[in-house]
PDB file of C-alpha atoms in Angstrom:
ATOM      1  CA  UNK D1165       0.110   0.147   0.133  1.00  0.00           C
ATOM      2  CA  UNK D1166       0.916   3.263  -0.744  1.00  0.00           C
ATOM      3  CA  UNK D1167       1.756   5.614   2.448  1.00  0.00           C
ATOM      4  CA  UNK D1168       0.500   8.948   2.340  1.00  0.00           C
ATOM      5  CA  UNK D1169      -1.833  11.262   3.847  1.00  0.00           C
ATOM      6  CA  UNK D1170      -4.561  10.338   1.312  1.00  0.00           C
ATOM      7  CA  UNK D1171      -3.829   6.524   2.276  1.00  0.00           C
ATOM      8  CA  UNK D1172      -3.484   7.129   6.015  1.00  0.00           C
ATOM      9  CA  UNK D1173      -7.495   9.346   6.355  1.00  0.00           C
ATOM     10  CA  UNK D1174      -9.328   7.018   3.975  1.00  0.00           C
ATOM     11  CA  UNK D1175      -7.828   3.777   6.098  1.00  0.00           C
ATOM     12  CA  UNK D1176      -9.568   5.724   9.023  1.00  0.00           C
ATOM     13  CA  UNK D1177     -12.809   6.332   7.275  1.00  0.00           C
ATOM     14  CA  UNK D1178     -12.425   2.994   6.420  1.00  0.00           C
ATOM     15  CA  UNK D1179     -12.445   1.752   9.762  1.00  0.00           C
ATOM     16  CA  UNK D1180     -15.118   4.619  11.253  1.00  0.00           C
ATOM     17  CA  UNK D1181     -17.626   3.799   8.527  1.00  0.00           C
ATOM     18  CA  UNK D1182     -16.804  -0.079   9.040  1.00  0.00           C
ATOM     19  CA  UNK D1183     -17.818   0.065  12.992  1.00  0.00           C
ATOM     20  CA  UNK D1184     -20.584   2.315  12.741  1.00  0.00           C
ATOM     21  CA  UNK D1185     -21.928  -0.038   9.678  1.00  0.00           C
ATOM     22  CA  UNK D1186     -21.604  -2.644  11.703  1.00  0.00           C
ATOM     23  CA  UNK D1187     -23.014  -1.263  15.082  1.00  0.00           C
ATOM     24  CA  UNK D1188     -25.920   0.159  13.933  1.00  0.00           C
ATOM     25  CA  UNK D1189     -27.027  -1.739  10.809  1.00  0.00           C
ATOM     26  CA  UNK D1190     -25.792  -5.167  10.475  1.00  0.00           C
ATOM     27  CA  UNK D1191     -25.614  -5.879  14.124  1.00  0.00           C
ATOM     28  CA  UNK D1192     -29.267  -5.629  14.412  1.00  0.00           C
ATOM     29  CA  UNK D1193     -30.299  -8.758  11.687  1.00  0.00           C
ATOM     30  CA  UNK D1194     -30.742 -12.064  13.152  1.00  0.00           C
ATOM     31  CA  UNK D1195     -30.240 -15.059  10.295  1.00  0.00           C
ATOM     32  CA  UNK D1196     -30.768 -18.117  11.807  1.00  0.00           C
ATOM     33  CA  UNK D1197     -30.260 -16.498  15.292  1.00  0.00           C
ATOM     34  CA  UNK D1198     -26.794 -15.429  14.504  1.00  0.00           C
ATOM     35  CA  UNK D1199     -25.050 -12.166  13.273  1.00  0.00           C
ATOM     36  CA  UNK D1200     -22.847 -11.170  10.750  1.00  0.00           C
ATOM     37  CA  UNK D1201     -19.565  -9.436  11.866  1.00  0.00           C
ATOM     38  CA  UNK D1202     -17.578  -7.074   9.482  1.00  0.00           C
ATOM     39  CA  UNK D1203     -14.749  -6.623  11.497  1.00  0.00           C
ATOM     40  CA  UNK D1204     -12.875  -9.633  10.963  1.00  0.00           C
ATOM     41  CA  UNK D1205     -13.665  -9.383   7.180  1.00  0.00           C
ATOM     42  CA  UNK D1206     -12.700  -5.624   7.084  1.00  0.00           C
ATOM     43  CA  UNK D1207      -8.984  -6.677   8.909  1.00  0.00           C
ATOM     44  CA  UNK D1208      -8.922  -9.742   6.605  1.00  0.00           C
ATOM     45  CA  UNK D1209      -9.933  -7.767   3.333  1.00  0.00           C
ATOM     46  CA  UNK D1210      -7.047  -4.970   4.326  1.00  0.00           C
ATOM     47  CA  UNK D1211      -4.510  -7.568   5.095  1.00  0.00           C
ATOM     48  CA  UNK D1212      -5.251  -9.558   2.066  1.00  0.00           C
ATOM     49  CA  UNK D1213      -4.952  -6.446  -0.284  1.00  0.00           C
ATOM     50  CA  UNK D1214      -2.590  -4.331   1.350  1.00  0.00           C
ATOM     51  CA  UNK D1215      -0.351  -6.660   3.163  1.00  0.00           C
ATOM     52  CA  UNK D1216       0.538  -7.147   7.027  1.00  0.00           C
ATOM     53  CA  UNK D1217       1.920  -4.643   8.886  1.00  0.00           C
ATOM     54  CA  UNK D1218      -1.278  -2.114   7.429  1.00  0.00           C
ATOM     55  CA  UNK D1219      -3.768  -5.287   7.822  1.00  0.00           C
ATOM     56  CA  UNK D1220      -2.429  -5.197  11.679  1.00  0.00           C
ATOM     57  CA  UNK D1221      -3.359  -1.780  12.309  1.00  0.00           C
ATOM     58  CA  UNK D1222      -6.286  -1.646  10.680  1.00  0.00           C
ATOM     59  CA  UNK D1223      -7.331  -4.637  12.666  1.00  0.00           C
ATOM     60  CA  UNK D1224      -6.042  -2.795  15.591  1.00  0.00           C
ATOM     61  CA  UNK D1225      -7.556   0.465  15.361  1.00  0.00           C
ATOM     62  CA  UNK D1226     -11.510  -1.422  13.825  1.00  0.00           C
ATOM     63  CA  UNK D1227     -10.733  -3.509  17.816  1.00  0.00           C
ATOM     64  CA  UNK D1228      -9.916   0.160  19.677  1.00  0.00           C
ATOM     65  CA  UNK D1229     -13.166   2.379  18.168  1.00  0.00           C
ATOM     66  CA  UNK D1230     -15.981  -1.360  18.674  1.00  0.00           C
ATOM     67  CA  UNK D1231     -14.647  -1.909  22.311  1.00  0.00           C
ATOM     68  CA  UNK D1232     -14.667   2.163  23.330  1.00  0.00           C
ATOM     69  CA  UNK D1233     -18.236   2.055  20.926  1.00  0.00           C
ATOM     70  CA  UNK D1234     -19.747  -0.683  23.285  1.00  0.00           C
ATOM     71  CA  UNK D1235     -17.969  -0.063  26.449  1.00  0.00           C
ATOM     72  CA  UNK D1236     -16.165  -3.376  26.210  1.00  0.00           C
ATOM     73  CA  UNK D1237     -12.764  -4.515  27.830  1.00  0.00           C
ATOM     74  CA  UNK D1238     -10.294  -2.075  25.464  1.00  0.00           C
ATOM     75  CA  UNK D1239      -7.809  -4.691  23.609  1.00  0.00           C
ATOM     76  CA  UNK D1240      -9.601  -7.704  23.584  1.00  0.00           C
ATOM     77  CA  UNK D1241     -10.899  -6.904  20.225  1.00  0.00           C
ATOM     78  CA  UNK D1242      -7.544  -4.923  18.851  1.00  0.00           C
ATOM     79  CA  UNK D1243      -5.641  -7.938  20.120  1.00  0.00           C
ATOM     80  CA  UNK D1244      -7.896 -10.193  18.189  1.00  0.00           C
ATOM     81  CA  UNK D1245      -8.300  -8.536  14.684  1.00  0.00           C
ATOM     82  CA  UNK D1246      -4.485  -7.566  14.880  1.00  0.00           C
ATOM     83  CA  UNK D1247      -4.070 -11.381  14.324  1.00  0.00           C
ATOM     84  CA  UNK D1248      -6.914 -12.088  11.546  1.00  0.00           C
ATOM     85  CA  UNK D1249      -5.365  -8.512   9.593  1.00  0.00           C
ATOM     86  CA  UNK D1250      -1.740 -10.008   9.712  1.00  0.00           C
ATOM     87  CA  UNK D1251      -2.347 -13.849   9.284  1.00  0.00           C
ATOM     88  CA  UNK D1252      -3.923 -12.427   6.249  1.00  0.00           C
ATOM     89  CA  UNK D1253      -1.269 -10.323   5.028  1.00  0.00           C
ATOM     90  CA  UNK D1254       1.485 -12.850   5.476  1.00  0.00           C
ATOM     91  CA  UNK D1255      -1.237 -15.850   3.372  1.00  0.00           C
ATOM     92  CA  UNK D1256      -0.894 -12.882   0.407  1.00  0.00           C
ATOM     93  CA  UNK D1257       2.899 -13.102   0.715  1.00  0.00           C
ATOM     94  CA  UNK D1258       3.472 -16.081   1.028  1.00  0.00           C
ATOM     95  CA  UNK D1259       0.816 -17.942  -1.752  1.00  0.00           C
ATOM     96  CA  UNK D1260      -1.063 -16.805  -4.606  1.00  0.00           C
ATOM     97  CA  UNK D1261      -4.333 -14.685  -3.515  1.00  0.00           C
ATOM     98  CA  UNK D1262      -5.657 -14.028  -6.047  1.00  0.00           C
ATOM     99  CA  UNK D1263      -8.208 -16.673  -6.407  1.00  0.00           C
ATOM    100  CA  UNK D1264     -11.734 -16.186  -5.859  1.00  0.00           C
ATOM    101  CA  UNK D1265     -12.826 -18.139  -3.121  1.00  0.00           C
ATOM    102  CA  UNK D1266      -9.908 -16.799  -0.674  1.00  0.00           C
ATOM    103  CA  UNK D1267     -11.975 -13.817   0.498  1.00  0.00           C
ATOM    104  CA  UNK D1268     -14.974 -16.476   1.326  1.00  0.00           C
ATOM    105  CA  UNK D1269     -12.994 -19.644   2.637  1.00  0.00           C
ATOM    106  CA  UNK D1270     -10.310 -16.731   4.114  1.00  0.00           C
ATOM    107  CA  UNK D1271     -13.086 -15.430   5.722  1.00  0.00           C
ATOM    108  CA  UNK D1272     -15.058 -18.619   7.282  1.00  0.00           C
ATOM    109  CA  UNK D1273     -11.580 -18.871   8.656  1.00  0.00           C
ATOM    110  CA  UNK D1274     -10.632 -15.910  10.476  1.00  0.00           C
ATOM    111  CA  UNK D1275     -14.651 -15.775  11.229  1.00  0.00           C
ATOM    112  CA  UNK D1276     -14.457 -18.929  13.517  1.00  0.00           C
ATOM    113  CA  UNK D1277     -10.863 -17.649  14.894  1.00  0.00           C
ATOM    114  CA  UNK D1278     -11.899 -14.780  15.794  1.00  0.00           C
ATOM    115  CA  UNK D1279     -15.372 -15.554  17.226  1.00  0.00           C
ATOM    116  CA  UNK D1280     -13.292 -19.118  18.930  1.00  0.00           C
ATOM    117  CA  UNK D1281     -10.684 -17.155  20.475  1.00  0.00           C
ATOM    118  CA  UNK D1282     -13.012 -13.752  21.331  1.00  0.00           C
ATOM    119  CA  UNK D1283     -15.300 -16.637  23.209  1.00  0.00           C
ATOM    120  CA  UNK D1284     -12.129 -18.102  25.010  1.00  0.00           C
ATOM    121  CA  UNK D1285     -10.356 -14.886  26.358  1.00  0.00           C
ATOM    122  CA  UNK D1286     -13.766 -13.637  27.822  1.00  0.00           C
ATOM    123  CA  UNK D1287     -14.383 -17.086  29.872  1.00  0.00           C
ATOM    124  CA  UNK D1288     -10.599 -16.969  30.905  1.00  0.00           C
ATOM    125  CA  UNK D1289     -11.354 -12.705  32.091  1.00  0.00           C
ATOM    126  CA  UNK D1290     -14.390 -13.794  33.719  1.00  0.00           C
ATOM    127  CA  UNK D1291     -16.897 -12.005  31.987  1.00  0.00           C
ATOM    128  CA  UNK D1292     -20.593 -14.055  33.563  1.00  0.00           C
ATOM    129  CA  UNK D1293     -22.114 -14.568  30.085  1.00  0.00           C
ATOM    130  CA  UNK D1294     -24.759 -17.594  30.054  1.00  0.00           C
ATOM    131  CA  UNK D1295     -22.531 -20.659  28.124  1.00  0.00           C
ATOM    132  CA  UNK D1296     -24.614 -23.773  26.286  1.00  0.00           C
ATOM    133  CA  UNK D1297     -24.015 -25.660  23.509  1.00  0.00           C
ATOM    134  CA  UNK D1298     -26.023 -23.556  21.216  1.00  0.00           C
ATOM    135  CA  UNK D1299     -22.788 -20.808  21.523  1.00  0.00           C
ATOM    136  CA  UNK D1300     -21.312 -23.296  19.337  1.00  0.00           C
ATOM    137  CA  UNK D1301     -24.460 -22.965  16.444  1.00  0.00           C
ATOM    138  CA  UNK D1302     -24.070 -19.627  16.498  1.00  0.00           C
ATOM    139  CA  UNK D1303     -20.427 -18.809  15.586  1.00  0.00           C
ATOM    140  CA  UNK D1304     -20.631 -21.630  12.912  1.00  0.00           C
ATOM    141  CA  UNK D1305     -23.796 -19.662  11.260  1.00  0.00           C
ATOM    142  CA  UNK D1306     -22.366 -17.243  11.890  1.00  0.00           C
ATOM    143  CA  UNK D1307     -18.970 -17.802   9.887  1.00  0.00           C
ATOM    144  CA  UNK D1308     -20.951 -19.248   7.385  1.00  0.00           C
ATOM    145  CA  UNK D1309     -22.674 -15.860   6.996  1.00  0.00           C
ATOM    146  CA  UNK D1310     -19.575 -14.629   6.912  1.00  0.00           C
ATOM    147  CA  UNK D1311     -18.207 -16.125   4.397  1.00  0.00           C
ATOM    148  CA  UNK D1312     -21.122 -14.959   2.014  1.00  0.00           C
ATOM    149  CA  UNK D1313     -20.584 -11.836   3.141  1.00  0.00           C
ATOM    150  CA  UNK D1314     -16.480 -11.476   2.325  1.00  0.00           C
ATOM    151  CA  UNK D1315     -16.740 -11.371  -2.060  1.00  0.00           C
ATOM    152  CA  UNK D1316     -18.542  -8.291  -1.253  1.00  0.00           C
ATOM    153  CA  UNK D1317     -16.903  -6.653   1.786  1.00  0.00           C
ATOM    154  CA  UNK D1318     -13.736  -7.414  -0.220  1.00  0.00           C
ATOM    155  CA  UNK D1319     -14.659  -6.214  -3.440  1.00  0.00           C
ATOM    156  CA  UNK D1320     -16.176  -3.019  -1.108  1.00  0.00           C
ATOM    157  CA  UNK D1321     -12.535  -2.235   0.425  1.00  0.00           C
ATOM    158  CA  UNK D1322     -10.457  -3.218  -3.023  1.00  0.00           C
ATOM    159  CA  UNK D1323     -12.707  -0.463  -4.934  1.00  0.00           C
ATOM    160  CA  UNK D1324     -12.586   2.129  -1.936  1.00  0.00           C
ATOM    161  CA  UNK D1325      -8.606   1.773  -1.314  1.00  0.00           C
ATOM    162  CA  UNK D1326      -7.849   1.493  -5.276  1.00  0.00           C
ATOM    163  CA  UNK D1327      -6.017   3.881  -5.706  1.00  0.00           C
ATOM    164  CA  UNK D1328      -3.978   3.502  -2.848  1.00  0.00           C
ATOM    165  CA  UNK D1329      -2.725  -0.166  -3.568  1.00  0.00           C
ATOM    166  CA  UNK D1330       0.440  -0.755  -5.536  1.00  0.00           C
ATOM    167  CA  UNK D1331      -0.349  -3.902  -7.338  1.00  0.00           C
ATOM    168  CA  UNK D1332      -3.945  -4.531  -7.484  1.00  0.00           C
ATOM    169  CA  UNK D1333      -4.921  -8.238  -7.054  1.00  0.00           C
ATOM    170  CA  UNK D1334      -5.135  -9.394 -10.407  1.00  0.00           C
ATOM    171  CA  UNK D1335      -4.600 -12.849 -11.943  1.00  0.00           C
ATOM    172  CA  UNK D1336      -2.037 -13.251 -13.537  1.00  0.00           C
ATOM    173  CA  UNK D1337      -1.553 -14.042 -16.859  1.00  0.00           C
ATOM    174  CA  UNK D1338       1.029 -17.669 -17.766  1.00  0.00           C
ATOM    175  CA  UNK D1339       3.408 -16.438 -20.341  1.00  0.00           C
ATOM    176  CA  UNK D1340       3.026 -17.173 -23.548  1.00  0.00           C
ATOM    177  CA  UNK D1341       4.812 -19.537 -25.774  1.00  0.00           C
ATOM    178  CA  UNK D1342       5.269 -19.062 -29.339  1.00  0.00           C
ATOM    179  CA  UNK D1343       6.380 -22.396 -31.365  1.00  0.00           C
ATOM    180  CA  UNK D1344       8.902 -21.856 -33.196  1.00  0.00           C
ATOM    181  CA  UNK D1345       8.598 -23.088 -37.204  1.00  0.00           C
ATOM    182  CA  UNK D1346      11.696 -23.778 -38.609  1.00  0.00           C
ATOM    183  CA  UNK D1347      12.160 -25.073 -42.049  1.00  0.00           C
TER     184      UNK D1347
END
């Protein structure tokens, strides 16, 4: 990602937009007794598009703003979203991230890991909440919903940051080999 003042402002605007949209709209919609969560999807998208450092930074900011808005324990969401953004960026550096199934599969895995780790950290911190087997079902259904939402979220983030991305994710072409005919 091209580091400039405009790029940093775009990322800050993206963070605020995602958190407000998550809390005001997406968090209020229940599908099969589960909610979608845009925070790990946004951190995943930034990591896949702009590399690990930008993914971890945006993950931290997303978590910090969400924790402050919800009056939760500061740092829990930030810590987990740093890992999501960083690991997505590392995946992009190590593997070919141009396949069309990377955002949905990444969204599924990132959401499962984020939700399971969030539940574990809340339990270890001693936060009183009811625990039942329905929590596992809610996590799995939420991850499947996020896998479906990963494609439009990834496309929206890429369109929003297109001016600041150095090398856009495009399918790579195979080199053309021409046969030489000798007579």
